[in-house]
Amino acid sequence: MRVEDRRGAADACFPSVRLAADAGVPSLVRGLERVWESAHDEAGWVTTTDHKKIGARYIATAFVFFILGGIEALVLRAQLALPGQALVDPATYDGLFTMHGTTMIFLFATPMLSGFGNYLVPLMIGARDMAFPRLNAFGYWVFVLAGLLMYLSFPASSLPQNGWFAYTPLSGPAYSPESGIDFWSLGLIFLGIATTVGGINFIVTIAKLRAPGMSVDRMPLFVWNILVTAIAMVFAIPSLTVAAALLELDRYIGTHFYDPGGGGNPLLWQHLFWIFGHPDVYIIFMPAAGMVSSILPVFVRRPIVGYPALVLASVLTIAIGFGVWAHHMFAVGLPVQALGFFSAASMLIAIPAGLQMAAWIATIWAGRALWSTAFLFAVGFIVLFLLGGLTGVMLGALPFDWQVTDSYFVVAHFHYVLFGGMVFPLFGAFYYWFPKMSGRLLDERLGVANFVTMFVGFNLAFFPMHIAGMLGMPRRVYTYPGGSALDALNLLSTAGSFLIAVSVVIFIANWAWASRRGHVAGADPWASNTLEWATASPPPVYNFDRIPMVRSRDPLWDKRTPRTASEPADLATSRRQTFGTSPIEARAETYLRMPMDSLAPALAAAALFVLFAGLLLKFLVVVALGAVLVIAAVVLWLWPTREVRGAHLPIDDAPRAIEPGRAPGWWGVALLVGTDATMFVALLASYFYLGFAANASWPPPEIERPRLLMPLIGSALLLGSSAPIAWAERAIARGDRTRLLIGLVVGWLMSAAFLTVQGFEYLQKTFAPQTNAYGSLFFTITSFHGLHVVSALVLVAVLVARGLRGQFSRDRHLAVQNVALWWHFVGGAWVAIFAALYLSAQVLR
Amino acid sequence: MNRDRLLWLCVATPITAWAAQLLLAYFLASLACSKGIALPVASHLVTVAALIATVGALLVTRRIRSDLGAGGAFLASVSALGAAVLLVGIALGELALLFVRGCA
């Protein structure tokens, strides 16, 4: 069926409506273009904060990594095609499977879905950009540079060889003295910054920038899934960051977190890694499931069945996903009694997964399917993910897991879940949203060829691995003995993997052809239901000339007259702005001023790259230079610009003071506090875990019990410093600038005194980070907190400088509120540290 | 407490109760195994507390639902359904406590 015919068939069911504002008032459109357009030169390319450009870059860059990871997989499969081959040596094979897994999980899957989220979420919720456009640009540049850092291990001839979960002690200094694992772990810490800020940005955007009327029961399911994914990112990444940072400390300065000889425990790595790793599976899967929930209703011409069930399933899957990390550790010797709970929790996930399956199948069943390529990929996903889910339930059963752990059965399972569950929806999404992004349609005949080769190739590649695993073939071996059933199974898998490659080549050819010669799509070629199709293809820089007013779950299928929200045209064309709405009911609350383009995000990312490169090379001067550059870039970023009217906003037009709970910036800082608090929890949990595992007194007998006098003085200073900061905040709320400055300076001095006291305490210690695991934890936790104090001091110093220039008033002091929140958090974190490191030591010893 | 805060509390309680049961049961089982003692009775009390908290949240959610706007009522419904699923999870955890034995 031709696209035009499909459109006609669709219109018969749902006469798709356009927003009245689509026609566009020429003066309004010109004004919006002037305000939102990025510069058309090289500088504009770097400084742009347009979510569509950033989203498209994420997609393109992640696709490049997909190709790289795919090439690595093809080499692996070529090596395994026949027994006893020597295409690559064992060390190279180890490096390639490590980089393949790392690339596909960290550099392809998550960023690709972030790219789609970046591009689509503001359009789907009727906003003009993300909540923090500069943070968005920063996230992209960090992602690119982190990927570059990891891939520099190729020219450095130092590939990590420990698999994508880099278990200790293999990845520790004793067994991996080369720098390959440093590229890997520093790259992941660096990348984690991008993922975390991306997650925070998605949450605040979805919570605060939805078009008026889009209450939570009217949000597109893709947006719901991005929301729950973002929440998972914010609270899962810290565990990985802590794990990798502790590994680097073990490798660089000789701490003992994972070293049993020094009181550490290799299982600590597995706990920390999988507390991140299992939710990460859902971080990858959930946005893809949202894509399917977007595609299916459009191509079966009916609203999705079981919308509340699908929302429930998304929320529950992510929540339960945090509680099943230990099912990756069934074979490491944890008490069977304890593993029973994790087995039960793993089975529990089958309930939300089943709900989703039922809703998707019911939607297809109840509609009239138009078998487009996007729909084919969505259906292919359902079949493959069902198979992957079933083997997941099998692996959730302890006795079965023990039989097949670390075999090719597990490889087959997670490829059905991740390739079937993410790559198939992704290709469906390409066919579905490519017209929106490019204005042209991908060719359907090539699309069907793309689907058939990928579906057949995938099953040919991965289904035999189930059998190979059951026959006992372990994963991560570079060859196997000939003359058994494994020969044919491996040959089939290799053939399948090359067929997948053919499929990807077909897609690239289709994309290249369609980009120039594809049929013009128009605003809405599929007669779709969600707001991104209400604007032109590709969308204008400002997304919507008038922000839509939403009155149903499927606004473009709503037969009532479409409406737009009230927004003064002169305000909309004088500055970048979008609506700020309430989180649950999406009631319009304020006009949010959006920042202009800036070089600061790219500079901050580059400065971080310098810092991480210095760490990698162990050049402390470079590390220090990077740190100074980061601080300078952040100050540049936060410093308000005063430019001529028309291009940038004068400071006088900054938003008026709004309730802390209503300001996106406040939400951003609160979420940053949440992610940071998770890092402290991970560190303190590590402290108690190693103490518990030591099965003796903690601190160990050779370490003296911490004295309390100096820490008590320090605690009084730090906690007391919250009072003048709070006083300053209240003062500026009344418009008193003098008291603001006095409060900030007094708070600053008290915190600086805390650091001094802590420095004295360090000097009095009779142990060092290298003494044993206790010493490692003590100094790591306290100095990590000390870094937070330093960050708070820098921020307050910036506030003081801005205050001296008269940039705060009763109506404009959001920055003060945000920094105060951070300040109080730093004090609160110290309370937990003091209780754990100082008070508990009086009891546990 | 205002309705919105009560709603968020009801959304968070079931998942917190389930997670607390999981973590505490894991900790107590590990402790019992490392000390070579029987699983403490406290592990079953944790289950009871988790069940009470979850059922309580479910009942409160149902009660406040009608006072909320469309979005809030939707969240309340989803939360109540989630609480029901998590009750199953808590019960499954207790079954594991009762029937899975051994430390090896």
PDB file of N, CA and C in Angstrom, chain A residues 133-183:
ATOM      1  N   PRO A 133      18.649  23.844  28.266  1.00  0.00           N
ATOM      2  CA  PRO A 133      19.242  23.637  26.937  1.00  0.00           C
ATOM      3  C   PRO A 133      20.768  23.581  26.955  1.00  0.00           C
ATOM      4  N   ARG A 134      21.387  24.393  27.803  1.00  0.00           N
ATOM      5  CA  ARG A 134      22.852  24.378  27.829  1.00  0.00           C
ATOM      6  C   ARG A 134      23.377  23.076  28.434  1.00  0.00           C
ATOM      7  N   LEU A 135      22.683  22.598  29.459  1.00  0.00           N
ATOM      8  CA  LEU A 135      23.074  21.317  30.048  1.00  0.00           C
ATOM      9  C   LEU A 135      22.934  20.204  29.012  1.00  0.00           C
ATOM     10  N   ASN A 136      21.947  20.359  28.166  1.00  0.00           N
ATOM     11  CA  ASN A 136      21.719  19.385  27.106  1.00  0.00           C
ATOM     12  C   ASN A 136      22.910  19.346  26.147  1.00  0.00           C
ATOM     13  N   ALA A 137      23.347  20.540  25.734  1.00  0.00           N
ATOM     14  CA  ALA A 137      24.509  20.614  24.835  1.00  0.00           C
ATOM     15  C   ALA A 137      25.746  20.057  25.536  1.00  0.00           C
ATOM     16  N   PHE A 138      25.898  20.397  26.800  1.00  0.00           N
ATOM     17  CA  PHE A 138      27.041  19.906  27.582  1.00  0.00           C
ATOM     18  C   PHE A 138      27.050  18.374  27.610  1.00  0.00           C
ATOM     19  N   GLY A 139      25.873  17.781  27.827  1.00  0.00           N
ATOM     20  CA  GLY A 139      25.767  16.318  27.868  1.00  0.00           C
ATOM     21  C   GLY A 139      26.234  15.686  26.567  1.00  0.00           C
ATOM     22  N   TYR A 140      25.855  16.297  25.450  1.00  0.00           N
ATOM     23  CA  TYR A 140      26.265  15.733  24.169  1.00  0.00           C
ATOM     24  C   TYR A 140      27.787  15.777  24.009  1.00  0.00           C
ATOM     25  N   TRP A 141      28.380  16.940  24.296  1.00  0.00           N
ATOM     26  CA  TRP A 141      29.832  17.056  24.119  1.00  0.00           C
ATOM     27  C   TRP A 141      30.580  16.110  25.048  1.00  0.00           C
ATOM     28  N   VAL A 142      30.066  15.936  26.264  1.00  0.00           N
ATOM     29  CA  VAL A 142      30.716  14.998  27.188  1.00  0.00           C
ATOM     30  C   VAL A 142      30.630  13.575  26.630  1.00  0.00           C
ATOM     31  N   PHE A 143      29.472  13.218  26.092  1.00  0.00           N
ATOM     32  CA  PHE A 143      29.289  11.885  25.504  1.00  0.00           C
ATOM     33  C   PHE A 143      30.305  11.638  24.385  1.00  0.00           C
ATOM     34  N   VAL A 144      30.443  12.602  23.492  1.00  0.00           N
ATOM     35  CA  VAL A 144      31.375  12.443  22.373  1.00  0.00           C
ATOM     36  C   VAL A 144      32.811  12.281  22.891  1.00  0.00           C
ATOM     37  N   LEU A 145      33.184  13.144  23.825  1.00  0.00           N
ATOM     38  CA  LEU A 145      34.564  13.114  24.301  1.00  0.00           C
ATOM     39  C   LEU A 145      34.835  11.870  25.151  1.00  0.00           C
ATOM     40  N   ALA A 146      33.826  11.407  25.890  1.00  0.00           N
ATOM     41  CA  ALA A 146      34.012  10.177  26.678  1.00  0.00           C
ATOM     42  C   ALA A 146      34.177   8.982  25.734  1.00  0.00           C
ATOM     43  N   GLY A 147      33.388   8.948  24.670  1.00  0.00           N
ATOM     44  CA  GLY A 147      33.539   7.878  23.676  1.00  0.00           C
ATOM     45  C   GLY A 147      34.917   7.923  23.048  1.00  0.00           C
ATOM     46  N   LEU A 148      35.360   9.135  22.759  1.00  0.00           N
ATOM     47  CA  LEU A 148      36.695   9.304  22.176  1.00  0.00           C
ATOM     48  C   LEU A 148      37.766   8.790  23.143  1.00  0.00           C
ATOM     49  N   LEU A 149      37.605   9.142  24.409  1.00  0.00           N
ATOM     50  CA  LEU A 149      38.582   8.704  25.418  1.00  0.00           C
ATOM     51  C   LEU A 149      38.666   7.177  25.451  1.00  0.00           C
ATOM     52  N   MET A 150      37.498   6.530  25.432  1.00  0.00           N
ATOM     53  CA  MET A 150      37.514   5.063  25.480  1.00  0.00           C
ATOM     54  C   MET A 150      38.136   4.484  24.217  1.00  0.00           C
ATOM     55  N   TYR A 151      37.832   5.085  23.072  1.00  0.00           N
ATOM     56  CA  TYR A 151      38.334   4.532  21.811  1.00  0.00           C
ATOM     57  C   TYR A 151      39.792   4.891  21.553  1.00  0.00           C
ATOM     58  N   LEU A 152      40.344   5.803  22.338  1.00  0.00           N
ATOM     59  CA  LEU A 152      41.775   6.071  22.220  1.00  0.00           C
ATOM     60  C   LEU A 152      42.592   4.846  22.647  1.00  0.00           C
ATOM     61  N   SER A 153      41.917   3.891  23.321  1.00  0.00           N
ATOM     62  CA  SER A 153      42.626   2.669  23.710  1.00  0.00           C
ATOM     63  C   SER A 153      43.051   1.860  22.478  1.00  0.00           C
ATOM     64  N   PHE A 154      42.385   2.071  21.329  1.00  0.00           N
ATOM     65  CA  PHE A 154      42.811   1.368  20.097  1.00  0.00           C
ATOM     66  C   PHE A 154      44.167   1.891  19.616  1.00  0.00           C
ATOM     67  N   PRO A 155      44.299   3.203  19.318  1.00  0.00           N
ATOM     68  CA  PRO A 155      45.617   3.667  18.879  1.00  0.00           C
ATOM     69  C   PRO A 155      46.691   3.508  19.949  1.00  0.00           C
ATOM     70  N   ALA A 156      46.271   3.494  21.235  1.00  0.00           N
ATOM     71  CA  ALA A 156      47.269   3.308  22.294  1.00  0.00           C
ATOM     72  C   ALA A 156      47.654   1.833  22.444  1.00  0.00           C
ATOM     73  N   SER A 157      47.020   0.987  21.617  1.00  0.00           N
ATOM     74  CA  SER A 157      47.253  -0.474  21.688  1.00  0.00           C
ATOM     75  C   SER A 157      47.103  -0.988  23.108  1.00  0.00           C
ATOM     76  N   SER A 158      46.083  -0.520  23.774  1.00  0.00           N
ATOM     77  CA  SER A 158      45.872  -0.922  25.156  1.00  0.00           C
ATOM     78  C   SER A 158      44.385  -1.127  25.405  1.00  0.00           C
ATOM     79  N   LEU A 159      43.832  -2.115  24.728  1.00  0.00           N
ATOM     80  CA  LEU A 159      42.396  -2.360  24.891  1.00  0.00           C
ATOM     81  C   LEU A 159      42.109  -2.966  26.257  1.00  0.00           C
ATOM     82  N   PRO A 160      41.000  -2.556  26.878  1.00  0.00           N
ATOM     83  CA  PRO A 160      40.580  -3.264  28.101  1.00  0.00           C
ATOM     84  C   PRO A 160      40.203  -4.698  27.721  1.00  0.00           C
ATOM     85  N   GLN A 161      40.489  -5.640  28.587  1.00  0.00           N
ATOM     86  CA  GLN A 161      40.267  -7.048  28.216  1.00  0.00           C
ATOM     87  C   GLN A 161      39.440  -7.792  29.256  1.00  0.00           C
ATOM     88  N   ASN A 162      38.596  -7.074  29.963  1.00  0.00           N
ATOM     89  CA  ASN A 162      37.938  -7.691  31.109  1.00  0.00           C
ATOM     90  C   ASN A 162      36.443  -7.869  30.944  1.00  0.00           C
ATOM     91  N   GLY A 163      35.936  -7.697  29.729  1.00  0.00           N
ATOM     92  CA  GLY A 163      34.491  -7.792  29.548  1.00  0.00           C
ATOM     93  C   GLY A 163      33.818  -6.516  29.982  1.00  0.00           C
ATOM     94  N   TRP A 164      32.548  -6.367  29.587  1.00  0.00           N
ATOM     95  CA  TRP A 164      31.910  -5.074  29.839  1.00  0.00           C
ATOM     96  C   TRP A 164      31.558  -4.870  31.304  1.00  0.00           C
ATOM     97  N   PHE A 165      31.681  -5.934  32.139  1.00  0.00           N
ATOM     98  CA  PHE A 165      31.448  -5.675  33.569  1.00  0.00           C
ATOM     99  C   PHE A 165      32.727  -5.800  34.397  1.00  0.00           C
ATOM    100  N   ALA A 166      33.853  -6.015  33.757  1.00  0.00           N
ATOM    101  CA  ALA A 166      35.181  -5.795  34.363  1.00  0.00           C
ATOM    102  C   ALA A 166      35.309  -6.270  35.808  1.00  0.00           C
ATOM    103  N   TYR A 167      34.992  -7.529  36.032  1.00  0.00           N
ATOM    104  CA  TYR A 167      35.050  -8.034  37.407  1.00  0.00           C
ATOM    105  C   TYR A 167      36.447  -7.895  38.019  1.00  0.00           C
ATOM    106  N   THR A 168      36.452  -7.515  39.290  1.00  0.00           N
ATOM    107  CA  THR A 168      37.690  -7.588  40.061  1.00  0.00           C
ATOM    108  C   THR A 168      37.787  -9.012  40.614  1.00  0.00           C
ATOM    109  N   PRO A 169      38.929  -9.536  40.894  1.00  0.00           N
ATOM    110  CA  PRO A 169      40.250  -8.910  40.868  1.00  0.00           C
ATOM    111  C   PRO A 169      40.901  -8.876  39.477  1.00  0.00           C
ATOM    112  N   LEU A 170      40.228  -9.489  38.454  1.00  0.00           N
ATOM    113  CA  LEU A 170      40.859  -9.515  37.139  1.00  0.00           C
ATOM    114  C   LEU A 170      41.184  -8.110  36.633  1.00  0.00           C
ATOM    115  N   SER A 171      40.291  -7.151  36.933  1.00  0.00           N
ATOM    116  CA  SER A 171      40.526  -5.792  36.446  1.00  0.00           C
ATOM    117  C   SER A 171      41.401  -4.969  37.395  1.00  0.00           C
ATOM    118  N   GLY A 172      41.786  -5.564  38.496  1.00  0.00           N
ATOM    119  CA  GLY A 172      42.613  -4.839  39.470  1.00  0.00           C
ATOM    120  C   GLY A 172      44.068  -4.737  39.029  1.00  0.00           C
ATOM    121  N   PRO A 173      44.881  -4.041  39.821  1.00  0.00           N
ATOM    122  CA  PRO A 173      46.274  -3.787  39.409  1.00  0.00           C
ATOM    123  C   PRO A 173      47.112  -5.066  39.303  1.00  0.00           C
ATOM    124  N   ALA A 174      46.753  -6.100  40.064  1.00  0.00           N
ATOM    125  CA  ALA A 174      47.589  -7.298  40.056  1.00  0.00           C
ATOM    126  C   ALA A 174      47.478  -8.063  38.736  1.00  0.00           C
ATOM    127  N   TYR A 175      46.247  -8.144  38.183  1.00  0.00           N
ATOM    128  CA  TYR A 175      46.028  -8.979  36.999  1.00  0.00           C
ATOM    129  C   TYR A 175      45.851  -8.170  35.717  1.00  0.00           C
ATOM    130  N   SER A 176      45.638  -6.882  35.825  1.00  0.00           N
ATOM    131  CA  SER A 176      45.538  -6.036  34.630  1.00  0.00           C
ATOM    132  C   SER A 176      46.407  -4.792  34.825  1.00  0.00           C
ATOM    133  N   PRO A 177      47.719  -4.985  34.808  1.00  0.00           N
ATOM    134  CA  PRO A 177      48.583  -3.825  35.071  1.00  0.00           C
ATOM    135  C   PRO A 177      48.600  -2.824  33.921  1.00  0.00           C
ATOM    136  N   GLU A 178      48.165  -3.242  32.698  1.00  0.00           N
ATOM    137  CA  GLU A 178      48.192  -2.316  31.562  1.00  0.00           C
ATOM    138  C   GLU A 178      47.127  -1.239  31.752  1.00  0.00           C
ATOM    139  N   SER A 179      47.183  -0.225  30.890  1.00  0.00           N
ATOM    140  CA  SER A 179      46.282   0.919  31.089  1.00  0.00           C
ATOM    141  C   SER A 179      44.910   0.739  30.434  1.00  0.00           C
ATOM    142  N   GLY A 180      44.678  -0.420  29.783  1.00  0.00           N
ATOM    143  CA  GLY A 180      43.405  -0.604  29.068  1.00  0.00           C
ATOM    144  C   GLY A 180      42.189  -0.376  29.956  1.00  0.00           C
ATOM    145  N   ILE A 181      42.221  -0.932  31.158  1.00  0.00           N
ATOM    146  CA  ILE A 181      41.064  -0.811  32.042  1.00  0.00           C
ATOM    147  C   ILE A 181      40.903   0.637  32.519  1.00  0.00           C
ATOM    148  N   ASP A 182      42.010   1.405  32.508  1.00  0.00           N
ATOM    149  CA  ASP A 182      41.901   2.821  32.898  1.00  0.00           C
ATOM    150  C   ASP A 182      41.132   3.622  31.839  1.00  0.00           C
ATOM    151  N   PHE A 183      41.419   3.332  30.563  1.00  0.00           N
ATOM    152  CA  PHE A 183      40.612   3.960  29.510  1.00  0.00           C
ATOM    153  C   PHE A 183      39.130   3.667  29.748  1.00  0.00           C
TER     154      PHE A 183
END
